[in-house]
Protein backbone atom coordinates (compact mmCIF):
# COMPACT_ATOMS: atom_id res chain seq x y z
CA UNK A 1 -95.59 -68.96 -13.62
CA UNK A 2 -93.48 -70.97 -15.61
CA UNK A 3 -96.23 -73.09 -16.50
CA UNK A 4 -98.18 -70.36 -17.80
CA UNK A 5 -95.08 -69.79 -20.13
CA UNK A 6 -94.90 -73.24 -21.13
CA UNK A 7 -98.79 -74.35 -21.69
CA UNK A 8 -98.30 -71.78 -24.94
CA UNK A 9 -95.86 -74.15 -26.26
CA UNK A 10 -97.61 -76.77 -28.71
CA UNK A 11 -95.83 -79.95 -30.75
CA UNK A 12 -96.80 -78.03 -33.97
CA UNK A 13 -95.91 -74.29 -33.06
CA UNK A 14 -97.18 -71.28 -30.50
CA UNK A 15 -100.72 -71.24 -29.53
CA UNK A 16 -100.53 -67.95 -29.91
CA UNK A 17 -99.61 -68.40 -33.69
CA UNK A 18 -103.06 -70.37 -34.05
CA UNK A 19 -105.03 -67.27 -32.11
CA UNK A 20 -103.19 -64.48 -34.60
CA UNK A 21 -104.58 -66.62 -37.52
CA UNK A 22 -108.31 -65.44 -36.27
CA UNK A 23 -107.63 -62.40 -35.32
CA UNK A 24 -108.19 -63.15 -31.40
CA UNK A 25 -105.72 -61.61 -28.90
CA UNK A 26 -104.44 -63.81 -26.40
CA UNK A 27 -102.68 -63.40 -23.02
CA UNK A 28 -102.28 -65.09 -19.34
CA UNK A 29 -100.87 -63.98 -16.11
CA UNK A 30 -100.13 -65.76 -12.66
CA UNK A 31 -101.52 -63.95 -8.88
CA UNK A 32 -100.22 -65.40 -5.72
CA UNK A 33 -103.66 -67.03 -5.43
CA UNK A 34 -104.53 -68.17 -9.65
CA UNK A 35 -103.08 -68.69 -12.89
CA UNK A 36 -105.43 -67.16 -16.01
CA UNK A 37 -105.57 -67.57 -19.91
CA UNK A 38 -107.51 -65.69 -21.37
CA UNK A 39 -108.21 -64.44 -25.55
CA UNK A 40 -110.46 -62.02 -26.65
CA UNK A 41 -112.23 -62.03 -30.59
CA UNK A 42 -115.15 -60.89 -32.45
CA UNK A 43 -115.03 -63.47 -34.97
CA UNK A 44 -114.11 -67.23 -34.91
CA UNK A 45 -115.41 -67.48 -31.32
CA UNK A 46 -115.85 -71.25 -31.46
CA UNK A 47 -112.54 -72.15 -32.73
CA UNK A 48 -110.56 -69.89 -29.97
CA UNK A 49 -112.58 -71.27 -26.93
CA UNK A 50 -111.49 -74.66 -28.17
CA UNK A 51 -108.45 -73.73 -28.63
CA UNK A 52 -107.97 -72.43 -25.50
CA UNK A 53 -109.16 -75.41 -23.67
CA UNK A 54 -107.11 -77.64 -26.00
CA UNK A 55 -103.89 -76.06 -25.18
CA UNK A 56 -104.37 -75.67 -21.22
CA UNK A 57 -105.62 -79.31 -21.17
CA UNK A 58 -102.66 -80.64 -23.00
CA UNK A 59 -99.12 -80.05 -21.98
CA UNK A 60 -96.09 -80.13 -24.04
CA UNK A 61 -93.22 -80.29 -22.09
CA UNK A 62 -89.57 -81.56 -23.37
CA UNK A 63 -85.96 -81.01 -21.67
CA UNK A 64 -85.41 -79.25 -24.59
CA UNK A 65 -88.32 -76.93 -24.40
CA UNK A 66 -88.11 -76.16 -20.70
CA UNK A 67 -84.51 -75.82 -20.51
CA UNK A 68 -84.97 -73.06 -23.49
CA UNK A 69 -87.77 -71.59 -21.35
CA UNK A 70 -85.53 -70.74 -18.18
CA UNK A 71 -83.38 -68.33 -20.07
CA UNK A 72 -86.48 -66.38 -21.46
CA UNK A 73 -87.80 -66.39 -17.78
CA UNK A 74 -84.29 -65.12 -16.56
CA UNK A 75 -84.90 -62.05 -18.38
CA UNK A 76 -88.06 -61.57 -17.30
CA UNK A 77 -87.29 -61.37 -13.75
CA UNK A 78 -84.24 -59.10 -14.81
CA UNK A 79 -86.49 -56.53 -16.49
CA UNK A 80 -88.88 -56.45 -13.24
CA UNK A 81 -85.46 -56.02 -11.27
CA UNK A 82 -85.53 -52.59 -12.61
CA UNK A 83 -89.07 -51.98 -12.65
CA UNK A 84 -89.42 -49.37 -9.59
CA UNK A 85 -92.92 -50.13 -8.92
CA UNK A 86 -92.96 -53.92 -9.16
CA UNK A 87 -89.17 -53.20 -6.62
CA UNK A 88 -91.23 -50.88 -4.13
CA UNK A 89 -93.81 -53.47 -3.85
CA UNK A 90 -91.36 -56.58 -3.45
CA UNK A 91 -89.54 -54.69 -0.72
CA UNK A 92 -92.78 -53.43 1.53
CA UNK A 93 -93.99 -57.52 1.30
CA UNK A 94 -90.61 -58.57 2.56
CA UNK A 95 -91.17 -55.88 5.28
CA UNK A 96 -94.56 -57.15 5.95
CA UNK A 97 -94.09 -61.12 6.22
CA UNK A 98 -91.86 -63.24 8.14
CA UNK A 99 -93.05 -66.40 6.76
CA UNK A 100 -95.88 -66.47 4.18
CA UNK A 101 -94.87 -67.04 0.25
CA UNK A 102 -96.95 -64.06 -0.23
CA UNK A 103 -93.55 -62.41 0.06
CA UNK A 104 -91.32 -64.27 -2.43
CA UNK A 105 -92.00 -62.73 -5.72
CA UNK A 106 -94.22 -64.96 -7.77
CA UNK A 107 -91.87 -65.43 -10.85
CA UNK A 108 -89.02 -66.63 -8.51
CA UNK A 109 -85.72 -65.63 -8.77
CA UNK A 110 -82.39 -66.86 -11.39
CA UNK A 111 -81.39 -69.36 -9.29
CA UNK A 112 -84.78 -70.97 -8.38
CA UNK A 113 -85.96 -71.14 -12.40
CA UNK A 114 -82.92 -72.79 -13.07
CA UNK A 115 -83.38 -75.90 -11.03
CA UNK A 116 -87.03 -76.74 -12.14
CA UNK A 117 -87.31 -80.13 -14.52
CA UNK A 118 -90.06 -81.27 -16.16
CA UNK A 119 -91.05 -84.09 -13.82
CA UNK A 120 -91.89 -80.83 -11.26
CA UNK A 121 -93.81 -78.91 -13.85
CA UNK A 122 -95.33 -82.38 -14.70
CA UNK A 123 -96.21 -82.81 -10.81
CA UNK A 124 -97.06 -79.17 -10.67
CA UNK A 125 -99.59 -79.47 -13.76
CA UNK A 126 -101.37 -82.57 -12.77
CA UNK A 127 -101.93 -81.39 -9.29
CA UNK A 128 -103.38 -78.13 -9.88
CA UNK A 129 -104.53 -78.20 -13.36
CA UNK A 130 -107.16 -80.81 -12.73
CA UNK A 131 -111.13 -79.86 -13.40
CA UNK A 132 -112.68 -79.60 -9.53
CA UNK A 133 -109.55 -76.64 -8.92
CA UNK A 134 -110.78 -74.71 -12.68
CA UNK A 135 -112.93 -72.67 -13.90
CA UNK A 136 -114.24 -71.50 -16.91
CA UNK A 137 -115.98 -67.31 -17.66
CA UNK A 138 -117.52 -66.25 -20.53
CA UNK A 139 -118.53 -62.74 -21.55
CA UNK A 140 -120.34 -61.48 -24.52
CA UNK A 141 -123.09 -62.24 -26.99
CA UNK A 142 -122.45 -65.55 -27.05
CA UNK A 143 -125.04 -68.85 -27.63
CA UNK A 144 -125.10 -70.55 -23.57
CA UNK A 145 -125.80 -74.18 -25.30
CA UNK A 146 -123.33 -73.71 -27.97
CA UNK A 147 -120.94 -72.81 -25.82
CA UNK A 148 -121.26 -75.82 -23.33
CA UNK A 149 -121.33 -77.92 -26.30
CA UNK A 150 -117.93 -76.63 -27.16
CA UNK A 151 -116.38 -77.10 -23.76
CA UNK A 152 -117.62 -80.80 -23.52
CA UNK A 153 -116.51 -81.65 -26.90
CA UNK A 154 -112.69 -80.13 -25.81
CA UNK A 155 -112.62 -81.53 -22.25
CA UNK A 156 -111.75 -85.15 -23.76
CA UNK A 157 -111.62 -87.77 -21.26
CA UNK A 158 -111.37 -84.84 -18.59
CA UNK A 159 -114.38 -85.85 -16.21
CA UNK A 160 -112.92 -89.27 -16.09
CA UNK A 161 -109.90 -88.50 -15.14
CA UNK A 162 -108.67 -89.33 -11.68
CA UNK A 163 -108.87 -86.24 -9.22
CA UNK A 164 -107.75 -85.94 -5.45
CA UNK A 165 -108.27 -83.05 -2.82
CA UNK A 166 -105.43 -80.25 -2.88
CA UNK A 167 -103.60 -80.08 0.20
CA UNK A 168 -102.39 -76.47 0.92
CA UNK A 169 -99.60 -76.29 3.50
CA UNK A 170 -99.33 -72.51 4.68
CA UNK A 171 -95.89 -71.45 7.46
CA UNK A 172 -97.51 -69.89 10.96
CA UNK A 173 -96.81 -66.05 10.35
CA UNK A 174 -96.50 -63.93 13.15
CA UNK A 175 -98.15 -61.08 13.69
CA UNK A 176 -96.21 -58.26 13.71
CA UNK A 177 -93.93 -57.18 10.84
CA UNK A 178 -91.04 -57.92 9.93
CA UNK A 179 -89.25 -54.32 9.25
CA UNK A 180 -91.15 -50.87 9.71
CA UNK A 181 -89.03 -48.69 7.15
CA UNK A 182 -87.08 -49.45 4.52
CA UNK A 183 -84.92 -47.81 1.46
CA UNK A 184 -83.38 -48.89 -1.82
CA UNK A 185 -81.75 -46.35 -4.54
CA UNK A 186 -82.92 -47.24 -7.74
CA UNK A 187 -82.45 -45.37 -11.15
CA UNK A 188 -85.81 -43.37 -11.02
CA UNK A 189 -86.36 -39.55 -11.48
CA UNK A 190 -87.71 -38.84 -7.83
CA UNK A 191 -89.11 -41.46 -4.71
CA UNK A 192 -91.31 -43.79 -4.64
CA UNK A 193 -93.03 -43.95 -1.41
CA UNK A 194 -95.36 -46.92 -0.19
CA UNK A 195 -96.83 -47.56 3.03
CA UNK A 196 -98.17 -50.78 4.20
CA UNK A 197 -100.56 -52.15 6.65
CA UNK A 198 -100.17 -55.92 8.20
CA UNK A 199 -103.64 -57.55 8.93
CA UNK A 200 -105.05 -60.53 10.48
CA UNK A 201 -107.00 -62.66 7.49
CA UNK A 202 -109.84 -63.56 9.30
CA UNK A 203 -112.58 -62.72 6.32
CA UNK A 204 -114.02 -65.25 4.16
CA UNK A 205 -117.22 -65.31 1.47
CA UNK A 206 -119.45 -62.44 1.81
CA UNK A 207 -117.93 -61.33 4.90
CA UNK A 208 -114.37 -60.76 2.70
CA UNK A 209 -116.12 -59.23 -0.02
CA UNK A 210 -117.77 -56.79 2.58
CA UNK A 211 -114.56 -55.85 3.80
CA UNK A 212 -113.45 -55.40 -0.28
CA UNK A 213 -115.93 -52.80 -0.64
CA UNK A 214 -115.14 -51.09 2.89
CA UNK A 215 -112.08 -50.61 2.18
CA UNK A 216 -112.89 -49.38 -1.32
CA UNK A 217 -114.87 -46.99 0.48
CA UNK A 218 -112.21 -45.58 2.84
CA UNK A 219 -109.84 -45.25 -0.30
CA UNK A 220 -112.34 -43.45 -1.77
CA UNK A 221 -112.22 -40.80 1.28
CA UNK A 222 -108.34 -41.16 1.22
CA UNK A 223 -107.27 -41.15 -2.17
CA UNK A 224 -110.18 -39.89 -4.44
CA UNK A 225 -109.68 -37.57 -6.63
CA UNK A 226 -112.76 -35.64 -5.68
CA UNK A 227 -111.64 -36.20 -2.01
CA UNK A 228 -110.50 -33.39 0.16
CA UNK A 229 -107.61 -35.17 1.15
CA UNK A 230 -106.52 -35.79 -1.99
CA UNK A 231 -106.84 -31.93 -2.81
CA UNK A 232 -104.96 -31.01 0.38
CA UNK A 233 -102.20 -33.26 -0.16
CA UNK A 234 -101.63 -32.70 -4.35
CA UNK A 235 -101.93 -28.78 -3.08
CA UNK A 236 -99.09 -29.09 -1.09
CA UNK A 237 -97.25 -30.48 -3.59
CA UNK A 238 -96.73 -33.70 -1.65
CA UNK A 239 -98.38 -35.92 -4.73
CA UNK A 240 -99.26 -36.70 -7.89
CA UNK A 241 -101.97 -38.62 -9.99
CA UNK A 242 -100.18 -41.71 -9.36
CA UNK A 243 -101.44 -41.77 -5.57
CA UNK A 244 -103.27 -44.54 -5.11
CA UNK A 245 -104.41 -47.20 -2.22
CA UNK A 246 -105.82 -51.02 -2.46
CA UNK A 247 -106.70 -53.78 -0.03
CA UNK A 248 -104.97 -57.35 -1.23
CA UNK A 249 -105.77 -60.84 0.56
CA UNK A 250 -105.37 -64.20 -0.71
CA UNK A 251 -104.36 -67.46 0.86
CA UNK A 252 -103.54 -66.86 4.46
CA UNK A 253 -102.69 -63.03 4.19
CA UNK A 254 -104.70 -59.45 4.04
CA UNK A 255 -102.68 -56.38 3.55
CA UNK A 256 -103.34 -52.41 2.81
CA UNK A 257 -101.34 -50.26 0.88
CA UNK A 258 -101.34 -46.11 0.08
CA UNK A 259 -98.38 -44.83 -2.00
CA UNK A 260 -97.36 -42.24 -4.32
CA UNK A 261 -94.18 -40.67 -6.17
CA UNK A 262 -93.51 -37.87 -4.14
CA UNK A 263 -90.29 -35.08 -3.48
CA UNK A 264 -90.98 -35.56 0.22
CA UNK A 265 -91.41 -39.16 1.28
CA UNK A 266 -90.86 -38.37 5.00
CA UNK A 267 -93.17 -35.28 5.09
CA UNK A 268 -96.00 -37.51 3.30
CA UNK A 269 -95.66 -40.27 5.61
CA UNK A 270 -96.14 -37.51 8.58
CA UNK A 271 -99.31 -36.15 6.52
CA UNK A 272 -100.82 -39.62 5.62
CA UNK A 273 -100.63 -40.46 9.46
CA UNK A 274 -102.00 -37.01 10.80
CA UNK A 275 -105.00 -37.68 7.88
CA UNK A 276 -105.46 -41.23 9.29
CA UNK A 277 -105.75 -40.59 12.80
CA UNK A 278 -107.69 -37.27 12.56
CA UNK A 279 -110.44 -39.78 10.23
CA UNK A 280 -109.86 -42.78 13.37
CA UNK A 281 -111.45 -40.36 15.67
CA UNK A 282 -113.94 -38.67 13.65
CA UNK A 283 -117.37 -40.48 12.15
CA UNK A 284 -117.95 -40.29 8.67
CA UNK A 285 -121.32 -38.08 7.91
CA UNK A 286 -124.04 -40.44 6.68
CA UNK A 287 -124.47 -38.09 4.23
CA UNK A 288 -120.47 -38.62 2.63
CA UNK A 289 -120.62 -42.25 3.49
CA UNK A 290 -123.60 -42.08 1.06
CA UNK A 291 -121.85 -40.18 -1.39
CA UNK A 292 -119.00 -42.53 -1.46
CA UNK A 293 -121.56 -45.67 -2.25
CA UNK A 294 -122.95 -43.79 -4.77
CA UNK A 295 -119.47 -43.09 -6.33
CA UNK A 296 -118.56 -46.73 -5.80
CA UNK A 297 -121.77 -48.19 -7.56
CA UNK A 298 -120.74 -46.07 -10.32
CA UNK A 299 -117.69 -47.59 -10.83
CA UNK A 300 -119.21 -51.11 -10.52
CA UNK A 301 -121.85 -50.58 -13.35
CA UNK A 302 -118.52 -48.67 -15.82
CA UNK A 303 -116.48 -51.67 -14.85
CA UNK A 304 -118.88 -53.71 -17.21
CA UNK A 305 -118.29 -52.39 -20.11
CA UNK A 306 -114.05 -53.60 -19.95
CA UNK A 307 -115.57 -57.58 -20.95
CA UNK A 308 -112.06 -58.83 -20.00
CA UNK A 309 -112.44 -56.97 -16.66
CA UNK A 310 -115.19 -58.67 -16.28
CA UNK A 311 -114.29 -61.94 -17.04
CA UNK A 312 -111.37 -61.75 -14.56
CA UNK A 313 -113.53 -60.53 -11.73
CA UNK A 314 -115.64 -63.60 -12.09
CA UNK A 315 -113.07 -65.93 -11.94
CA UNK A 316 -110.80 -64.30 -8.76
CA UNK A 317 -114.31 -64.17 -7.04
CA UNK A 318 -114.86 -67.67 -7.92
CA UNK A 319 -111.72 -68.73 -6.38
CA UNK A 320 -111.64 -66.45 -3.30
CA UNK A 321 -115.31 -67.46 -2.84
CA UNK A 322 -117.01 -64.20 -2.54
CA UNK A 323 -120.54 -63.88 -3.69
CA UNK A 324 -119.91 -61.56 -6.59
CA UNK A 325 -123.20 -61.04 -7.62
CA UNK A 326 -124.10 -59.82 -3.83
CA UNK A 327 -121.98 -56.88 -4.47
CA UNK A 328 -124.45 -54.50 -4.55
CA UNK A 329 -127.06 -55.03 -1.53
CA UNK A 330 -123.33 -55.59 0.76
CA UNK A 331 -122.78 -52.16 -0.46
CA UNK A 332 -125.85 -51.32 0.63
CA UNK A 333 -125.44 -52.66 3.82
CA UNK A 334 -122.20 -50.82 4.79
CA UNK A 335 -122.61 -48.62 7.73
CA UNK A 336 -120.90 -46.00 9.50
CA UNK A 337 -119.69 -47.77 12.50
CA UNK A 338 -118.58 -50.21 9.62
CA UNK A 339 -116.26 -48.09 8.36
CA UNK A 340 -115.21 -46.53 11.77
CA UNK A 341 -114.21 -49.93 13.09
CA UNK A 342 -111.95 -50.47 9.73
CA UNK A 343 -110.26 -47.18 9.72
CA UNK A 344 -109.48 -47.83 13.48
CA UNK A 345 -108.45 -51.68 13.34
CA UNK A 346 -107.04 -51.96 9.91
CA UNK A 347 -104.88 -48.75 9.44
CA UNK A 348 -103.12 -49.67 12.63
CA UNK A 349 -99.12 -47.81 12.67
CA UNK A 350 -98.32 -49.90 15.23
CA UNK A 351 -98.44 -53.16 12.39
CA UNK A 352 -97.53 -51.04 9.61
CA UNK A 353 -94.36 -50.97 7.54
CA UNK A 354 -92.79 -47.93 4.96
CA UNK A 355 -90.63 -48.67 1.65
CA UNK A 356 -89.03 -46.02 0.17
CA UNK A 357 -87.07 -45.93 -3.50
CA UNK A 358 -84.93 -43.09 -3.90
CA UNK A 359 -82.68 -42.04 -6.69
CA UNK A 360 -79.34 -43.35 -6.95
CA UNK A 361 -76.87 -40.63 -5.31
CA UNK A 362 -75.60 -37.53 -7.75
CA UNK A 363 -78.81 -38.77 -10.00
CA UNK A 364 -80.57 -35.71 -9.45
C-alpha cells in the first residue's frame, strides 16, 4: 500500500499531473492478494499506457519523499478509523482469524507506517514488482499490435532483468474462530450488523471459480432483491437496501459474509439463522436454481459494459488463477446437490462469527 502511494511520485512531478494533461483519469488500489494501477481515456491512448508502464517500472524513492509520505498515510488510516463499514469489517476478520494477515488491515496501522525506510520499500519493490509476478489488461477499441509495440518499447531492459521465484510464507491458522460475537460503539445513526462464516480454502482454478458462482447463486436466493427472503425480511422492517452478502478468498483464506444496517441486530441474526437452516434442509427447485443462473448470466453480460470492471476482473482472475473465460459453461454446470452441499458445509454457525457497531450511548 504504501508503494502504491509512492510509485505516483516522479523526479519531475505527480504522474498523475502528466495523466490530467490528456485528459485520462487515473487511480490504483491494494487487495490482500494484488496491487492495481489503472487510467482510463478516450484520447491520447498511447501516451497513457506508456506512461503507466513508465512510472510502475521506475521507482522514485528518497528519505525525503517517503518520510513526507507516512504522514499522508497516517491520515488515511485515521479517516478509515471512522469509516463504520471499513470498522465492521476489520472487527468480524479479527473475529475470524487467529493467525492469517488476512486480518491485519492492509494499510497498516500509525505505528507500523512509521518505521518503513526506503531500503524495505526498495526490497519490497524489487521482489514483487518484477515481470513473471505482473500483468498487463487492456479493454477497448484498441490496435492488439500497436499496443504490444507500446509495452515492449516501455519495458526497457525489463526481460533482462534478473528474476527469482517468490517465496510466500503463510502462519498455520486454526480452524475454528477466534471470537463468535462482537460489539464496538461508533458514531453512526443506527447498527451495523455483519455476520461471518470461517471456511477451509481448499478451492483452486476452475474448481474456486465454481464455488464463486455457487455462492453467487445462494446470495442470490438470500439477498436478492427479487428474493422472497429479501421481501420477508425488508417487510419486517429488519433491513434495508444496503443488505448485502459476498464470498472472499485469497492466499490461504475463504470467508462468507451477509450484513445489513438494521434497528434489530439480535432479532436479524435469529431470522438470518432460521432462513439458513430452513434452506440447509430444503432442495432448491430446479426450476429457481434455473432462474437464479439466468439472473446471474445477466449480470455477467451488464458487467461488460463497466470497461474498468472489466479490466479488473481479468487481472484478479489472472492472479487467483481461475479460468475466467469458463465462467459461463461452470455456470452451466452448477447443480442442485451443488448448491445443497454449500448451503450445508459453508454456512456452518458452529464456525461462524457476528460484529456488531452500535451507536455511541445517549446518540440516539
Amino acid at each position: 500500500h504504501f508503494l502504491e502511494h509512492k510509485l505516483f511520485e516522479e523526479e519531475t512531478g505527480s504522474a498523475f499531473d502528466r495523466f490530467a494533461e490528456w485528459g485520462a483519469s487515473a487511480n490504483a488500489f491494494t487487495s490482500y492478494a494484488q496491487t492495481s494501477y489503472l487510467f482510463s481515456t478516450i484520447d491520447h491512448w498511447g501516451e497513457s499506457l506508456a506512461h503507466l508502464i513508465g512510472f510502475v517500472s521506475h521507482p522514485y524513492l528518497t528519505a525525503e519523499n517517503v518520510e513526507k509520505e507516512k504522514g499522508i498515510i497516517e491520515q488515511e488510516l485515521r479517516m478509515y478509523e471512522d469509516h463504520p463499514y471499513h470498522r465492521l469489517y476489520s472487527n468480524l476478520l479479527r473475529n475470524l482469524y487467529h493467525e492469517n494477515p488476512v486480518r491485519l488491515d492492509i494499510g497498516g496501522t500509525v505505528e507500523s507506517i512509521y518505521k518503513i525506510t526506503v531500503a524495505e520499500l526498495l526490497t519490497c519493490y524489487h521482489t514483487f514488482y518484477q515481470p513473471p509476478n505482473m500483468a498487463l489488461a487492456v479493454v477497448g477499441d484498441v490496435d492488439s499490435e500497436e499496443t504490444l509495440r507500446i509495452i515492449a518499447d516501455n519495458f526497457p531492459g525489463q526481460s533482462q532483468n534478473s528474476t527469482f521465484a517468490i517465496e510466500r510464507f503463510y502462519p498455520k491458522e486454526p480452524q475454528e474462530v477466534v471470537d463468535s460475537w462482537s460489539e464496538e460503539e461508533l458514531s453512526v445513526s443506527r447498527p451495523h450488523y455483519l455476520l461471518g462464516f470461517k471456511h477451509e480454502p481448499r478451492w483452486e482454478g476452475a474448481a474456486l471459480l465454481k464455488q464463486q458462482i455457487i455462492m453467487s447463486l445462494i446470495w442470490g436466493m438470500l439477498v436478492g432483491r427479487s428474493s422472497q427472503v429479501y421481501a420477508d425480511l425488508y417487510g419486517a422492517d429488519l433491513v434495508d437496501d444496503s443488505l448485502g452478502a459476498a464470498f472472499n478468498s485469497g492466499p490461504c483464506f475463504a470467508y462468507s459474509v451477509i450484513g445489513s444496517e438494521t434497528d434489530a441486530p439480535e432479532k436479524l441474526h435469529e431470522e438470518l439463522k432460521k432462513i439458513i437452516e430452513r434452506l440447509q434442509k430444503t432442495e432448491v427447485s430446479p426450476t429457481d436454481l434455473e432462474r437464479l443462473k439466468r439472473q446471474l448470466y445477466g449480470k455477467h453480460l451488464a458487467s461488460y459494459d463497466s470497461f474498468e470492471y472489466a479490466a479488473n476482473r481479468f487481472i484478479s482472475h489472472h492472479f487467483s488463477g481461475t479460468p475466467f473465460y469458463d465462467f459461463i459453461p461452470l455456470l452451466q454446470s452448477v447443480t442442485v446437490s451443488d448448491i445443497g452441499e454449500a448451503l450445508n458445509e459453508l454456512l456452518d454457525y458452529d464456525n461462524s462469527t457476528v460484529a456488531i457497531l452500535r451507536p455511541v450511548t445517549g446518540n440516539g
